[in-house]
mmCIF file with all atom_site columns, C-alpha atoms in Angstrom:
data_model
loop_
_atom_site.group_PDB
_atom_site.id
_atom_site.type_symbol
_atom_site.label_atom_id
_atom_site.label_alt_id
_atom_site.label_comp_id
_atom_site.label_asym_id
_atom_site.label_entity_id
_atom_site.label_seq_id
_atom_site.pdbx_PDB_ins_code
_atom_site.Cartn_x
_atom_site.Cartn_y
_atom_site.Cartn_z
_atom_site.occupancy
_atom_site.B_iso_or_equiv
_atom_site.pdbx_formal_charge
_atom_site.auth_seq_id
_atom_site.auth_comp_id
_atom_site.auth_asym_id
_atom_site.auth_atom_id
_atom_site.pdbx_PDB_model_num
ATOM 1   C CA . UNK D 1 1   ? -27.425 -56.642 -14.397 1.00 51.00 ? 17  UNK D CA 1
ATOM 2   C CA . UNK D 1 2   ? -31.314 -55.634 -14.620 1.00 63.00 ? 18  UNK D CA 1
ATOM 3   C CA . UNK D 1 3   ? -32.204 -54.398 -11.415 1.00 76.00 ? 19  UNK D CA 1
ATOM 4   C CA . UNK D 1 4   ? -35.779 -56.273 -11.366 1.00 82.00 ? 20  UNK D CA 1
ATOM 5   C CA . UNK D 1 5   ? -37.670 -57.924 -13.525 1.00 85.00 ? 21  UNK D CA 1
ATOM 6   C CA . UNK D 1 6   ? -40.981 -59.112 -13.590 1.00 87.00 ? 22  UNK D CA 1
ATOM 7   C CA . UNK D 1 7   ? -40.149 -62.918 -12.430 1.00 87.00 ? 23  UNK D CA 1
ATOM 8   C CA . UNK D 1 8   ? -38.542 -61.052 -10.053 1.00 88.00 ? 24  UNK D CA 1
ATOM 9   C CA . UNK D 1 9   ? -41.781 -59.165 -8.909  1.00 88.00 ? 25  UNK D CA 1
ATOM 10  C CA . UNK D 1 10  ? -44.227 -62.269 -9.042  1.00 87.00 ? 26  UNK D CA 1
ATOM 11  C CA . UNK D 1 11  ? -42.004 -64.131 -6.602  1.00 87.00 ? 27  UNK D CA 1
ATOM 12  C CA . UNK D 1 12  ? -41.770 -61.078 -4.319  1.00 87.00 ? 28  UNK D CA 1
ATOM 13  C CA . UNK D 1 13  ? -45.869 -60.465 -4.503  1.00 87.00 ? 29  UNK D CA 1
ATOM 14  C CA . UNK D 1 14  ? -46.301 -64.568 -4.228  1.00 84.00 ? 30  UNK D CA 1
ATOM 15  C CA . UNK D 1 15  ? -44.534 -63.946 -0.821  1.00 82.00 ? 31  UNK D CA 1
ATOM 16  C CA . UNK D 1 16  ? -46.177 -61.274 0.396   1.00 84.00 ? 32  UNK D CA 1
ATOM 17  C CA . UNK D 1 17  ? -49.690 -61.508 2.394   1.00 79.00 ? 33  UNK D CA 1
ATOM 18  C CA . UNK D 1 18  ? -51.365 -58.708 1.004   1.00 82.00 ? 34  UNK D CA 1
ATOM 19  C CA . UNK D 1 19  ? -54.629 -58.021 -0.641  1.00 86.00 ? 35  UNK D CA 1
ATOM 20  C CA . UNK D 1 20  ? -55.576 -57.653 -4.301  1.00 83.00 ? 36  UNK D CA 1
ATOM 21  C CA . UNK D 1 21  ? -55.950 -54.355 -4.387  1.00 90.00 ? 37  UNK D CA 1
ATOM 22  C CA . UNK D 1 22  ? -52.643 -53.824 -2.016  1.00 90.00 ? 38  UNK D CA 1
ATOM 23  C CA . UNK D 1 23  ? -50.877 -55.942 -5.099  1.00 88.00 ? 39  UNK D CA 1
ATOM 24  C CA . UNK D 1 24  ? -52.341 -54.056 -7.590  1.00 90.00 ? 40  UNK D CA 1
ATOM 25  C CA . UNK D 1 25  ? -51.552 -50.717 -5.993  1.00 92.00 ? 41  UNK D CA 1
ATOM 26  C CA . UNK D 1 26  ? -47.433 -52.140 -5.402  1.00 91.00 ? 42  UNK D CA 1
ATOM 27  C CA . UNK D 1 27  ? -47.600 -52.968 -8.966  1.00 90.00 ? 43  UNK D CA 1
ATOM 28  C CA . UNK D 1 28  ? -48.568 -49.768 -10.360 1.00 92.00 ? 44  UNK D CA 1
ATOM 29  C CA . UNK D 1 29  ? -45.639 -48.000 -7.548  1.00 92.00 ? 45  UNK D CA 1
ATOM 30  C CA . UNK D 1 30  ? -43.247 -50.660 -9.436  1.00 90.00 ? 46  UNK D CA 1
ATOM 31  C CA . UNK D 1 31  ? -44.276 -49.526 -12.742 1.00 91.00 ? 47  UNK D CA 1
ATOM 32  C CA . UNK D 1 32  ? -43.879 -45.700 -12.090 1.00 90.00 ? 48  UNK D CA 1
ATOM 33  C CA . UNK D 1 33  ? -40.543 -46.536 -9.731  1.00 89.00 ? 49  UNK D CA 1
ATOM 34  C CA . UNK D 1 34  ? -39.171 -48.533 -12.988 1.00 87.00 ? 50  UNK D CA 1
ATOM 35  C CA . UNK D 1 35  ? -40.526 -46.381 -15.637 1.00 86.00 ? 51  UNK D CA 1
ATOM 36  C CA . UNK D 1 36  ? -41.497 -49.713 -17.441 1.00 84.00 ? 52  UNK D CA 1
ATOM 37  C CA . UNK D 1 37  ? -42.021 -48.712 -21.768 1.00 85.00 ? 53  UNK D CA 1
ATOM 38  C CA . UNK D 1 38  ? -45.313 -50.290 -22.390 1.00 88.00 ? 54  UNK D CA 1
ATOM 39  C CA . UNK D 1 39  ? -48.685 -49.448 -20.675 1.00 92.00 ? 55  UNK D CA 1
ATOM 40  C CA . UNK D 1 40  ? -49.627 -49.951 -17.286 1.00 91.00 ? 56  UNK D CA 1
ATOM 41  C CA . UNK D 1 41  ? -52.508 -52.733 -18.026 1.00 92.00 ? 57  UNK D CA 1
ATOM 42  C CA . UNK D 1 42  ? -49.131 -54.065 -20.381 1.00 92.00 ? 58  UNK D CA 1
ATOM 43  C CA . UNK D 1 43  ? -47.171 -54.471 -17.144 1.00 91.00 ? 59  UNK D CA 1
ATOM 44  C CA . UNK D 1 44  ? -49.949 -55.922 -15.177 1.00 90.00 ? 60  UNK D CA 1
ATOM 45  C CA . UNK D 1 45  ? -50.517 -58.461 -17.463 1.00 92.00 ? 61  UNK D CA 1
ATOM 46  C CA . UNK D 1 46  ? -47.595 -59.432 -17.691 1.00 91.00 ? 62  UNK D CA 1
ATOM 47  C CA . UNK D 1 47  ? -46.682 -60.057 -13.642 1.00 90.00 ? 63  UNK D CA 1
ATOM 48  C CA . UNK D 1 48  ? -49.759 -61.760 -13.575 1.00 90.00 ? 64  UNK D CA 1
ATOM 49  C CA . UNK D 1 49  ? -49.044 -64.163 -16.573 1.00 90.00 ? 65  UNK D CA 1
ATOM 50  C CA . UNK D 1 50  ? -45.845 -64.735 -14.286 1.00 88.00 ? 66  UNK D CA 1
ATOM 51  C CA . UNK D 1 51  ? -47.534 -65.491 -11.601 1.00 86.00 ? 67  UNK D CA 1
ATOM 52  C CA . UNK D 1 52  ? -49.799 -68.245 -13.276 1.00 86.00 ? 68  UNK D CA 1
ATOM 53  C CA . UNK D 1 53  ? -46.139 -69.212 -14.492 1.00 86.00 ? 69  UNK D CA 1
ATOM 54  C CA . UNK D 1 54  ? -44.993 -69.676 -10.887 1.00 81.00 ? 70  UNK D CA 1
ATOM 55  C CA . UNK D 1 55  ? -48.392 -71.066 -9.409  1.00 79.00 ? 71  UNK D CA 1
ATOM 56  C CA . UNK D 1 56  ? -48.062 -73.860 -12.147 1.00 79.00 ? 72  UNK D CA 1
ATOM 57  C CA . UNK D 1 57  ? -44.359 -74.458 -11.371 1.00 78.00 ? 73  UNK D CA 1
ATOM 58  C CA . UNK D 1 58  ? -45.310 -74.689 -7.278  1.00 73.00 ? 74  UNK D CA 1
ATOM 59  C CA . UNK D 1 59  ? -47.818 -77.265 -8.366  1.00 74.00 ? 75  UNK D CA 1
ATOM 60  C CA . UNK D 1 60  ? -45.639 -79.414 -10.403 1.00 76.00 ? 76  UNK D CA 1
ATOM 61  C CA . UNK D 1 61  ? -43.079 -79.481 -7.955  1.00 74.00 ? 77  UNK D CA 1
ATOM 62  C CA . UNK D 1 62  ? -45.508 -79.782 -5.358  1.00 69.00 ? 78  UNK D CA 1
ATOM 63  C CA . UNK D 1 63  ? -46.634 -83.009 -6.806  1.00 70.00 ? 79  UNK D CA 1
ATOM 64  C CA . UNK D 1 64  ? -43.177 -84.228 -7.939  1.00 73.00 ? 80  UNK D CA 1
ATOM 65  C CA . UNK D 1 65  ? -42.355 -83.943 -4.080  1.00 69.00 ? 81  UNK D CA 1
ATOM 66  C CA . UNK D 1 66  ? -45.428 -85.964 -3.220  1.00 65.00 ? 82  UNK D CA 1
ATOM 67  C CA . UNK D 1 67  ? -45.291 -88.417 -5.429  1.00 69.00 ? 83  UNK D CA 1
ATOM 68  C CA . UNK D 1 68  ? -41.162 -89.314 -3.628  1.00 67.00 ? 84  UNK D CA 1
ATOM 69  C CA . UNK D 1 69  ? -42.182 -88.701 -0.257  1.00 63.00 ? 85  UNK D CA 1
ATOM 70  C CA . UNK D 1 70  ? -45.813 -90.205 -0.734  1.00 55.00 ? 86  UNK D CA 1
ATOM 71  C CA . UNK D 1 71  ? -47.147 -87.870 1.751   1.00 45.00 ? 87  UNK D CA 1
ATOM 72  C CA . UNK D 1 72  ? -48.157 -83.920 2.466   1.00 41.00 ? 88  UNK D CA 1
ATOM 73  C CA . UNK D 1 73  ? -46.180 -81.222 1.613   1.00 37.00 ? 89  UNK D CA 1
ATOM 74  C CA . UNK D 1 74  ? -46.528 -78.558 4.304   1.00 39.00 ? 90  UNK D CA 1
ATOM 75  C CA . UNK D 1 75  ? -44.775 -75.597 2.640   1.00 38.00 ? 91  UNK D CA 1
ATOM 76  C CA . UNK D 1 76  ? -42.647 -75.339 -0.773  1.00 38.00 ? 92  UNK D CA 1
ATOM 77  C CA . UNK D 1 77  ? -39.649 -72.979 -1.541  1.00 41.00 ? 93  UNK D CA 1
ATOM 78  C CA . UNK D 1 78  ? -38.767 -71.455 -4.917  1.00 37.00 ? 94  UNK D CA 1
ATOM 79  C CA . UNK D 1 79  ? -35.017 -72.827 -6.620  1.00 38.00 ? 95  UNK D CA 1
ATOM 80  C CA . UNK D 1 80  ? -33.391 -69.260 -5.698  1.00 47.00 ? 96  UNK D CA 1
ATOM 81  C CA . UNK D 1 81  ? -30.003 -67.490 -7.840  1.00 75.00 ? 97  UNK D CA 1
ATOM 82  C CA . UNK D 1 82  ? -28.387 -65.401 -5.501  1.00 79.00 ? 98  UNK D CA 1
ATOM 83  C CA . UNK D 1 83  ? -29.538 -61.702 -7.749  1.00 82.00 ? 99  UNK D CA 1
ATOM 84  C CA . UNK D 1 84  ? -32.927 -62.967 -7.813  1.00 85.00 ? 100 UNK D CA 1
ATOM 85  C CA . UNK D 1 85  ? -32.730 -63.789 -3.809  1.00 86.00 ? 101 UNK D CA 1
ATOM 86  C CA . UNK D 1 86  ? -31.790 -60.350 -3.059  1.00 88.00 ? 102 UNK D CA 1
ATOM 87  C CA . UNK D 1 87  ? -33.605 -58.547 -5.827  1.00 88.00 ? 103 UNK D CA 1
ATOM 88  C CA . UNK D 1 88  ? -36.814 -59.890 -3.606  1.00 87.00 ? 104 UNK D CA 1
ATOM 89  C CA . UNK D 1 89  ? -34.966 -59.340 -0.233  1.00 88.00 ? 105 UNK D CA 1
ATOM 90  C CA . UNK D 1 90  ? -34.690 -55.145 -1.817  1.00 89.00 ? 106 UNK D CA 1
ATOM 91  C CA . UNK D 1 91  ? -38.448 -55.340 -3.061  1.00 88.00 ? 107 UNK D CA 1
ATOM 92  C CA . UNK D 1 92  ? -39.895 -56.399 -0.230  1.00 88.00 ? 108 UNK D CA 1
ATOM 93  C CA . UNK D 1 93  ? -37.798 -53.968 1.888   1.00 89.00 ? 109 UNK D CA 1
ATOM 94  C CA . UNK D 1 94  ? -39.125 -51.128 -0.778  1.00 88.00 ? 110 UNK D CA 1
ATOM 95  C CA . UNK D 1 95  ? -42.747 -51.863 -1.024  1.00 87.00 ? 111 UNK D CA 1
ATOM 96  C CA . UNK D 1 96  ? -43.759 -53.218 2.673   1.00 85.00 ? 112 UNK D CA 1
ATOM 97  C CA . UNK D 1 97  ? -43.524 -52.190 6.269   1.00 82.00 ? 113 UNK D CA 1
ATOM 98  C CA . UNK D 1 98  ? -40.529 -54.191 6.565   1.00 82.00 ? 114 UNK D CA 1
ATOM 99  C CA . UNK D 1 99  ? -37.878 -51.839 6.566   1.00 86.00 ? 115 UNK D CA 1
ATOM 100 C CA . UNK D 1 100 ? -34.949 -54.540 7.454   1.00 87.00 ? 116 UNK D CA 1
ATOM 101 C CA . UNK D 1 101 ? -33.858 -58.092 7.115   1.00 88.00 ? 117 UNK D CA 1
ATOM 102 C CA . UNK D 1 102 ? -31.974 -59.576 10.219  1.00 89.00 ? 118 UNK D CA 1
ATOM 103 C CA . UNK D 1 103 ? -30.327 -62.948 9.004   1.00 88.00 ? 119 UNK D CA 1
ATOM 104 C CA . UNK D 1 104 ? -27.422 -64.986 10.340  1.00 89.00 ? 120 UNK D CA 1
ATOM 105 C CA . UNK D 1 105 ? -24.457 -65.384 7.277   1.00 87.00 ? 121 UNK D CA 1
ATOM 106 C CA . UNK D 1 106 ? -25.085 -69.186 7.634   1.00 87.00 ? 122 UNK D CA 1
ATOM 107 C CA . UNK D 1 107 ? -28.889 -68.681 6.979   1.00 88.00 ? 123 UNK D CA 1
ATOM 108 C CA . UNK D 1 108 ? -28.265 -66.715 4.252   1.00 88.00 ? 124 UNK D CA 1
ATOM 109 C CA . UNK D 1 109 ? -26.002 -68.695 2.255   1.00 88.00 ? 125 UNK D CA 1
ATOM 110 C CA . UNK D 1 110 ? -28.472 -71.894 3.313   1.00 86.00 ? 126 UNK D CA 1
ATOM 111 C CA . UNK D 1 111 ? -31.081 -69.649 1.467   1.00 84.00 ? 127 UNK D CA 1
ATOM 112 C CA . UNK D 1 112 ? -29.126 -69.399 -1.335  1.00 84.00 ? 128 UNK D CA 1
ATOM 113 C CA . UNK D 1 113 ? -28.147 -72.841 -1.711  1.00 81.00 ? 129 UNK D CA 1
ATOM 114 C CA . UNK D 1 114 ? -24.551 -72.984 -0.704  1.00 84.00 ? 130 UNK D CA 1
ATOM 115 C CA . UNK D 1 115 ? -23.092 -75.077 2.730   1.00 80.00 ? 131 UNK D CA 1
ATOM 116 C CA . UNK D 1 116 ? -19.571 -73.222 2.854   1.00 82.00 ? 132 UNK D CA 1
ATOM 117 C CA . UNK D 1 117 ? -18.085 -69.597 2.243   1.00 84.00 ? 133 UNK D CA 1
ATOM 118 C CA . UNK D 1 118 ? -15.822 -69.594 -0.244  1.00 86.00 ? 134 UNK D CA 1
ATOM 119 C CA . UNK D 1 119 ? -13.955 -65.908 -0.990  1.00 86.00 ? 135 UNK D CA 1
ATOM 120 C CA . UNK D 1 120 ? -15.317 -66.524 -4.556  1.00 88.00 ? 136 UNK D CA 1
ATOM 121 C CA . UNK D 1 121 ? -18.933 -66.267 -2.663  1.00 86.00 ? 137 UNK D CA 1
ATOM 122 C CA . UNK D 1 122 ? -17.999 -63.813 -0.077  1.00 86.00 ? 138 UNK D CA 1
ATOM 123 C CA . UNK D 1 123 ? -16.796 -61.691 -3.206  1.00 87.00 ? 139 UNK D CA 1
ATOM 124 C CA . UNK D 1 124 ? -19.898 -62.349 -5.321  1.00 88.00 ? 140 UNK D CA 1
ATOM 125 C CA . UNK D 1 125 ? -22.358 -61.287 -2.479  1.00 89.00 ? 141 UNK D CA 1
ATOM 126 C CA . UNK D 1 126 ? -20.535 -58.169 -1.506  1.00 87.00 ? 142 UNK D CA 1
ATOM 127 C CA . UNK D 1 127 ? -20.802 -56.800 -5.816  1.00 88.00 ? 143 UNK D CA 1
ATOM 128 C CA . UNK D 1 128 ? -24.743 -57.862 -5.434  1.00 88.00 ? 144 UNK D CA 1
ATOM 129 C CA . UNK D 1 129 ? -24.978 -55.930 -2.336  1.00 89.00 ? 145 UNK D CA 1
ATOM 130 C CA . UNK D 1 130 ? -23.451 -52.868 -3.780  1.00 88.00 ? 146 UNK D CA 1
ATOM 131 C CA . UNK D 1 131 ? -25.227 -53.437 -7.052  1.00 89.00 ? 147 UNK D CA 1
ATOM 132 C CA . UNK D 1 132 ? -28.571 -53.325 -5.728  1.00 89.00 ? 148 UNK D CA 1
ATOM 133 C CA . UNK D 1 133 ? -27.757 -50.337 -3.116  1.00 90.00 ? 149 UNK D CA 1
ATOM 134 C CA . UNK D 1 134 ? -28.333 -52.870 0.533   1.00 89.00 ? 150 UNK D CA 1
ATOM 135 C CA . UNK D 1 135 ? -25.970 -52.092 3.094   1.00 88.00 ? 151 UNK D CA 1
ATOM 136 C CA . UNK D 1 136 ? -25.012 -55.041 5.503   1.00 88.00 ? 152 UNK D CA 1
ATOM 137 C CA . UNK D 1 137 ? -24.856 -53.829 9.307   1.00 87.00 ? 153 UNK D CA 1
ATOM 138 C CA . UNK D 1 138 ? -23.547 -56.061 12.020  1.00 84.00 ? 154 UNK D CA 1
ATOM 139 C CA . UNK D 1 139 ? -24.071 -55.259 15.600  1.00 80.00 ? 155 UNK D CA 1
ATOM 140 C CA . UNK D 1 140 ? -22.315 -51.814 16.537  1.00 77.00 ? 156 UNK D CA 1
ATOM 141 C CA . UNK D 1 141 ? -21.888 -50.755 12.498  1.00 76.00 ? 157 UNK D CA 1
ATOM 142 C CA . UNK D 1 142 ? -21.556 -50.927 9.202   1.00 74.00 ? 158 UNK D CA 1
ATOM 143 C CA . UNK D 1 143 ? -19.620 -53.813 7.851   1.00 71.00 ? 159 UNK D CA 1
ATOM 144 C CA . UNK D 1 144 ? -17.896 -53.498 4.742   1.00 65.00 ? 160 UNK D CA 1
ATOM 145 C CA . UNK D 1 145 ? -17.277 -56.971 3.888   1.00 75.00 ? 161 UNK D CA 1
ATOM 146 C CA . UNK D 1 146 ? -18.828 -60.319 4.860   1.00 82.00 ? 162 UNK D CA 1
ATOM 147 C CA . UNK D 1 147 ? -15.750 -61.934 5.158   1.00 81.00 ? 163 UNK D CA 1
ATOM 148 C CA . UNK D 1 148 ? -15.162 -59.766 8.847   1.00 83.00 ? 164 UNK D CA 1
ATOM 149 C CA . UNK D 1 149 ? -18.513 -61.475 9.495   1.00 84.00 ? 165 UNK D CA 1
ATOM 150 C CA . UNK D 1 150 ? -18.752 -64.936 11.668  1.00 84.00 ? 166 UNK D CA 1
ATOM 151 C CA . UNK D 1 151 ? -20.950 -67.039 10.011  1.00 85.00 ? 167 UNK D CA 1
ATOM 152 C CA . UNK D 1 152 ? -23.161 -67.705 12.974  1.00 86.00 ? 168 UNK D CA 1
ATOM 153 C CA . UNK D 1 153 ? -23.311 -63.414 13.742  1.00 86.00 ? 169 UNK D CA 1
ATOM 154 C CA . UNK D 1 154 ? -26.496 -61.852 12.636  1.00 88.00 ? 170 UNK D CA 1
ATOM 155 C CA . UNK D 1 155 ? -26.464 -58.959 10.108  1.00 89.00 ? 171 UNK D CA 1
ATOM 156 C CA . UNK D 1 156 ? -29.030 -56.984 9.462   1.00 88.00 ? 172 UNK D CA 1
ATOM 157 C CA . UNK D 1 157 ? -29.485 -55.516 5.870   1.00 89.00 ? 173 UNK D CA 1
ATOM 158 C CA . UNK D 1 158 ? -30.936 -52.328 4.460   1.00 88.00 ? 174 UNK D CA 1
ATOM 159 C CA . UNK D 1 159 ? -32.095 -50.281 2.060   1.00 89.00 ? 175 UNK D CA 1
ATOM 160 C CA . UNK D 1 160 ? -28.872 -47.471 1.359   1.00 83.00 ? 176 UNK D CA 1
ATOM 161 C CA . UNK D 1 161 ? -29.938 -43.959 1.816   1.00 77.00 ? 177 UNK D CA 1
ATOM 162 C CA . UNK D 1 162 ? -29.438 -41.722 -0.858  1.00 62.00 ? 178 UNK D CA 1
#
């Protein structure tokens, strides 16, 4: 699995309230921290070709929405994969203040699209965890596996240290 890509990156910087020159100053730590091939202008371009990609997808499903409910839209959420979810989740955690996301398992998986844990899920979300180096805390430790967890129990999630 690619750790992050640059869809990846435009969602997490469309999310973020930061400046331009904060953005372009996270975008040149992302392409030193991912040793990207091409150039650094290269890389720019291209996150911010994606994020004319995503504005233009917002819109259109901005006005999809209005045209069913024939009235405002007050906010708009991206369709979210579960890798792509997290991959965000990890970026923000890298590149802001933030240095920990406190969620309830319920939330989570509501976030992700899904109403019920399966062990299929549970399994799933413990390999992306691991893959992408977050360790899942729950009040008084680490937990190992979300299945211990109670789906209305926070858990907070972090970066690992190395």
């Amino acid at each position: 699995m690619e750790l992050v890509n640059v869809y990846d990156i435009a969602t997490f910087l469309s999310v973020i309230d930061v400046s331009y020159i904060r953005e372009r100053q996270i975008i040149s730590e992302l392409y030193r921290d991912l040793q990207y091939e091409g150039s650094l202008n290269e890389f720019m371009l291209n996150v911010d070709e994606q994020l004319e990609q995503l504005d233009v997808q917002v819109m259109k499903e901005i006005d999809e929405l209005q045209s069913q409910m024939k009235k405002n839209l007050i906010s708009c959420h991206f369709e979210k994969d579960m890798a792509h979810y997290l991959k965000v989740m990890k970026l923000r955690m890298q590149y802001t203040e933030a240095d920990y996301v406190k969620i309830k398992l319920r939330t989570l998986l509501k976030q992700l699209g899904y109403k019920r844990r399966s062990d299929k899920l549970v399994a799933e979300l413990n390999e992306m965890f691991q893959q992408l180096g977050l360790m899942v805390y729950k009040k008084g430790g680490i937990l190992g596996d979300l299945s211990e967890l109670a789906l209305d129990e926070f858990m907070t999630i972090r970066l690992r240290s190395e």
